[in-house]
mmCIF file of C-alpha atoms in Angstrom:
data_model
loop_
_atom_site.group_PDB
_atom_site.id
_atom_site.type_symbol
_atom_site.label_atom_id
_atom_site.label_comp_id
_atom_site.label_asym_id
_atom_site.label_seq_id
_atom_site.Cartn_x
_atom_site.Cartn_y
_atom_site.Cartn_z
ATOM 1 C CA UNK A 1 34.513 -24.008 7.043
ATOM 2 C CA UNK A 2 35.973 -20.585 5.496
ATOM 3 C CA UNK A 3 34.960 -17.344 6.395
ATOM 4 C CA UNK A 4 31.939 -16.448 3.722
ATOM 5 C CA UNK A 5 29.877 -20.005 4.789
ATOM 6 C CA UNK A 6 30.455 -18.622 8.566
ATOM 7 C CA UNK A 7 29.067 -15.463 7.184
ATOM 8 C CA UNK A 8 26.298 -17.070 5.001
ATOM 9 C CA UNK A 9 25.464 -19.451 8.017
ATOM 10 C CA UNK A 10 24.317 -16.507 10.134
ATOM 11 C CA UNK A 11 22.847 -14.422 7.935
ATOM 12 C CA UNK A 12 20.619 -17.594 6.765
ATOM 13 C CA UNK A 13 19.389 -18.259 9.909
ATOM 14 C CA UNK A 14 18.631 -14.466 10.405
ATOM 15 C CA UNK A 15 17.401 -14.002 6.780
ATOM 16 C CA UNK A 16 15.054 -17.176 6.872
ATOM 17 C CA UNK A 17 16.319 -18.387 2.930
ATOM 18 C CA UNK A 18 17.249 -21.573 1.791
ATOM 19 C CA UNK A 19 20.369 -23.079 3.450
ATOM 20 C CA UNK A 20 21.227 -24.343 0.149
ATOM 21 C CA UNK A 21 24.170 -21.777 -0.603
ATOM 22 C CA UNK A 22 23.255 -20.455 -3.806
ATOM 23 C CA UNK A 23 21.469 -17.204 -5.183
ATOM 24 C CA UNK A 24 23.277 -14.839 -2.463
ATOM 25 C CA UNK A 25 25.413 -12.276 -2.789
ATOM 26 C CA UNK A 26 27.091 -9.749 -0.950
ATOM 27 C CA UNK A 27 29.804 -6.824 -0.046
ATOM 28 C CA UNK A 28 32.634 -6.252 1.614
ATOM 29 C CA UNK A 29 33.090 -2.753 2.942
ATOM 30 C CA UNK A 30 37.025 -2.345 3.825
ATOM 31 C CA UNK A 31 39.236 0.788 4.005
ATOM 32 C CA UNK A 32 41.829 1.163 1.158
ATOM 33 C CA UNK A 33 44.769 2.368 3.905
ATOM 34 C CA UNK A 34 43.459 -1.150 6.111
ATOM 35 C CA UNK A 35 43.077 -0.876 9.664
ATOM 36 C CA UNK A 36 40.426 -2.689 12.656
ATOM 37 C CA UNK A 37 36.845 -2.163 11.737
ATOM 38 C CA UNK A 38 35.716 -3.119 15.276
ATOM 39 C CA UNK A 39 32.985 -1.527 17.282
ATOM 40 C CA UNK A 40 35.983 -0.872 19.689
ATOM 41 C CA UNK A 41 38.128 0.936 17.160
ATOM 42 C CA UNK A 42 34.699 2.771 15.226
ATOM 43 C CA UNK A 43 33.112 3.144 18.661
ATOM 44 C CA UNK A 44 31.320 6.288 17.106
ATOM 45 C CA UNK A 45 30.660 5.323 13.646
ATOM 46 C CA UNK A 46 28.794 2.119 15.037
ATOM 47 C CA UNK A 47 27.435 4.128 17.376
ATOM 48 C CA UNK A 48 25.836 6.295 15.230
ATOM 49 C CA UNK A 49 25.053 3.478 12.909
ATOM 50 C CA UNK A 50 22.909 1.656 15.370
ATOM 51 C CA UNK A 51 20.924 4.944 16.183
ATOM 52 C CA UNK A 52 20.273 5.122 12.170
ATOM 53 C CA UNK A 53 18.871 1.215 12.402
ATOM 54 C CA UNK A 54 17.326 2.015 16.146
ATOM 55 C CA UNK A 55 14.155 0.499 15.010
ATOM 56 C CA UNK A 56 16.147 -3.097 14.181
ATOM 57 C CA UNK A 57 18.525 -4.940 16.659
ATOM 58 C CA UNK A 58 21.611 -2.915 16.720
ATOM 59 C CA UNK A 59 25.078 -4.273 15.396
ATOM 60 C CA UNK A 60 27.455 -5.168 18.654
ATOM 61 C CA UNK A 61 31.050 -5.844 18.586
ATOM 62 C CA UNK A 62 31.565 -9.017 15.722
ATOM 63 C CA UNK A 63 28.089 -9.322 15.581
ATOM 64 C CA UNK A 64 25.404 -9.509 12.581
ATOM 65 C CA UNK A 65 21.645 -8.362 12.679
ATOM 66 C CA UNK A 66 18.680 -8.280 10.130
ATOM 67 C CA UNK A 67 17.503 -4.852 8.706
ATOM 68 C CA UNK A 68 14.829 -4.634 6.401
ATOM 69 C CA UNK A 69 14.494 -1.753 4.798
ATOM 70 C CA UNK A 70 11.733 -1.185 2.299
ATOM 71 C CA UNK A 71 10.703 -4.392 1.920
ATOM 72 C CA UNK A 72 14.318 -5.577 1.581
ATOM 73 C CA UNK A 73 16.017 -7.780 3.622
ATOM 74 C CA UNK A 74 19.748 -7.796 4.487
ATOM 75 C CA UNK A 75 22.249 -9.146 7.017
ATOM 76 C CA UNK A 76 24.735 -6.244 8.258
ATOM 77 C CA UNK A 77 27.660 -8.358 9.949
ATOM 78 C CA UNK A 78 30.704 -6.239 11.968
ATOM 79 C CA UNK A 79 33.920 -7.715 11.176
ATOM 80 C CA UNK A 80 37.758 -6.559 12.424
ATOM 81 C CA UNK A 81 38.285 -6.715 8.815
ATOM 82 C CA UNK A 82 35.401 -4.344 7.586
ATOM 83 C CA UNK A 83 31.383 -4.667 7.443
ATOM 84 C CA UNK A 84 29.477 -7.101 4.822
ATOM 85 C CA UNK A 85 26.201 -6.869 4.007
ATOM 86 C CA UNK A 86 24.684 -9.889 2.777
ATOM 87 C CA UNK A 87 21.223 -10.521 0.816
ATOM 88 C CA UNK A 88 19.759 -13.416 -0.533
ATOM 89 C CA UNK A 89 18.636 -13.287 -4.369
ATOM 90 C CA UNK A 90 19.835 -9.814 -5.241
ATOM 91 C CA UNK A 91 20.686 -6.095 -3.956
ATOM 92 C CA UNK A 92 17.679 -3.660 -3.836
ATOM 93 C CA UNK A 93 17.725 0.489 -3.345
ATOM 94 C CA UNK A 94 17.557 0.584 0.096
ATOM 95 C CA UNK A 95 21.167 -1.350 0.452
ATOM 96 C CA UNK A 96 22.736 2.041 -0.905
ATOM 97 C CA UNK A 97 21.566 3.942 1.955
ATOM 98 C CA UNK A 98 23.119 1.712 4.053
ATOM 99 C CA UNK A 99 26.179 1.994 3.276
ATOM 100 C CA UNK A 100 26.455 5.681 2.516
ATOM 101 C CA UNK A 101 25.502 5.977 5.876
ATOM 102 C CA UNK A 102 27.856 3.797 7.487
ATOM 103 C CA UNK A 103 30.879 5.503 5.312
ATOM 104 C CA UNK A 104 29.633 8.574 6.243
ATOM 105 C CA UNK A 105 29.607 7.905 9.933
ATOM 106 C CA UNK A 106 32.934 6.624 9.434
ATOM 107 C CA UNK A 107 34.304 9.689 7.724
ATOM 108 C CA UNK A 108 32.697 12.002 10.491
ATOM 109 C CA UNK A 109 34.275 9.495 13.674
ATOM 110 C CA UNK A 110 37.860 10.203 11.479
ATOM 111 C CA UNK A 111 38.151 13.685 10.579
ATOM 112 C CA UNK A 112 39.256 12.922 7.956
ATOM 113 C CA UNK A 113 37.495 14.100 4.450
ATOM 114 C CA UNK A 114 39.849 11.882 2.194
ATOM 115 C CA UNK A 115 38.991 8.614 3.256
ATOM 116 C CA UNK A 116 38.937 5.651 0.971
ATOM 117 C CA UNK A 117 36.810 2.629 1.102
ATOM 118 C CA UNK A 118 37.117 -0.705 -0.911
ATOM 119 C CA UNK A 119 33.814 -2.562 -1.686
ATOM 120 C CA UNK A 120 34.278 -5.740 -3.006
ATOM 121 C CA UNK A 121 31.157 -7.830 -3.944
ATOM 122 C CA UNK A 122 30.936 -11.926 -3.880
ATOM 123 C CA UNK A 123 27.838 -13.649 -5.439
ATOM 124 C CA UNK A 124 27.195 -17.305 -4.649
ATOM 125 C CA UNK A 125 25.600 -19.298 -7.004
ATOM 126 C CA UNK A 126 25.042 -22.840 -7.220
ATOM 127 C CA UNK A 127 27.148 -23.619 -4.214
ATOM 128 C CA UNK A 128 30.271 -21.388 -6.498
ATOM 129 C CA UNK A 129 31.688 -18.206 -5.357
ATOM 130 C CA UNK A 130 32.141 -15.673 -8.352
ATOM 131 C CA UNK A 131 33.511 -12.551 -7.728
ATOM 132 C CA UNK A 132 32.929 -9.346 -8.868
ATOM 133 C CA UNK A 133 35.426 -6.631 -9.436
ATOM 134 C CA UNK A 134 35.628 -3.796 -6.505
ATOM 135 C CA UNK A 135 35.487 -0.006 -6.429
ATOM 136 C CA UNK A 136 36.843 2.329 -4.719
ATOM 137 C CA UNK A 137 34.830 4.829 -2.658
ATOM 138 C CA UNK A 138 36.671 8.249 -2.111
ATOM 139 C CA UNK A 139 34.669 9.783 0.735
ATOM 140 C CA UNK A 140 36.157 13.551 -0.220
ATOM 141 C CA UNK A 141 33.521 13.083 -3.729
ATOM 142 C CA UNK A 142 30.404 14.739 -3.510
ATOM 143 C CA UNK A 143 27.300 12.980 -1.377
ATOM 144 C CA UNK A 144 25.433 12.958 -4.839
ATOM 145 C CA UNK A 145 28.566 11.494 -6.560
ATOM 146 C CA UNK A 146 29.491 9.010 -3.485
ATOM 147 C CA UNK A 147 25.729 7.725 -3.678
ATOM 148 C CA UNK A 148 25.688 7.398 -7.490
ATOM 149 C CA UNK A 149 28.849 5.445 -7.309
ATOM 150 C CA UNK A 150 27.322 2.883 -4.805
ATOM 151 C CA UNK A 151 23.582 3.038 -6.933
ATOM 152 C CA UNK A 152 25.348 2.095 -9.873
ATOM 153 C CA UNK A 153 27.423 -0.519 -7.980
ATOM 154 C CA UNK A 154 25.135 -2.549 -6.788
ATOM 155 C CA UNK A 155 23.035 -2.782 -9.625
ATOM 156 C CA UNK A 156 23.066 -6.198 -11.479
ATOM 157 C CA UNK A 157 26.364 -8.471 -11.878
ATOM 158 C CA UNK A 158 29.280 -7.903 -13.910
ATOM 159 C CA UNK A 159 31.115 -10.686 -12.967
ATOM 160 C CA UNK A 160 34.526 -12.151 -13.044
ATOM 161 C CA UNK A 161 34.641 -15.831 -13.667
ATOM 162 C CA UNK A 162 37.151 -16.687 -10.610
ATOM 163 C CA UNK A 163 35.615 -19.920 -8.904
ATOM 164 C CA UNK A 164 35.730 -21.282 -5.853
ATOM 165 C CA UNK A 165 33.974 -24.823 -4.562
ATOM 166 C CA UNK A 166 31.944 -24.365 -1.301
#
């Protein structure tokens, strides 16, 4: 079992969808200049992340947890290797907020305005991976021009036919 069914697995069971692997999709959060996404190593920008979900189940160490979020659903799972948010069907508004937050937590926990962030998003669909291409986020952009980046992001699919089996 790879990596994304471990990932779809739990966010299934937390989501309440169809275990049939298709119709999900999600994205990879991952800083360009790598590095341990941890809640050890972001101690502060998970900290402050779980005060900005307070009402849900916060996210501890590799751990996932539901948040829904005007009347969207999605999975927020803490990897070493960076967070992934996973929904089933599609990506709604309320995903961008999400992660602006959580890069701007990041950036504040850092110092550092000239961050970088890879987002990388994976759609599953009739049991086949299909991957989409990534952007870059460069935290040192505008809010208004970081959030617009995202908005436009996770709008609908422009796909890159590279396969995978389940």
């Amino acid at each position: 079992m790879d990596n994304l069914e471990l990932n779809l697995n739990r966010a299934i069971q937390l989501l309440r969808t169809p275990q049939n692997y298709e119709e999900y999709v999600s994205i990879k959060i991952k800083p360009v200049d790598g590095g341990c996404c941890c809640y050890n190593h972001w101690h502060e920008t998970w900290t402050q992340f779980n005060e900005f979900i307070s009402q849900y189940q916060p996210v501890k160490k590799e751990g996932a947890t539901l948040i829904e979020r005007d009347g969207e659903k999605y999975v927020l799972e803490s990897h070493e290797s960076g967070p992934e948010i996973i929904a089933y069907l599609y990506f709604g508004t309320a995903v961008v907020g999400l992660i602006t937050a959580l890069l701007k937590f990041r950036q504040l926990e850092s110092r550092n305005r000239s961050l970088k962030f890879k987002l990388t998003k994976r759609y599953l669909i009739k049991g086949e991976v299909e991957e989409d291409n990534s952007i870059e986020v460069d935290l040192s952009l505008s809010d208004e021009a970081i959030t617009k980046k995202i908005e436009d992001y996770t709008k609908k699919p422009k796909i890159k036919k590279r396969k995978k089996k389940m």
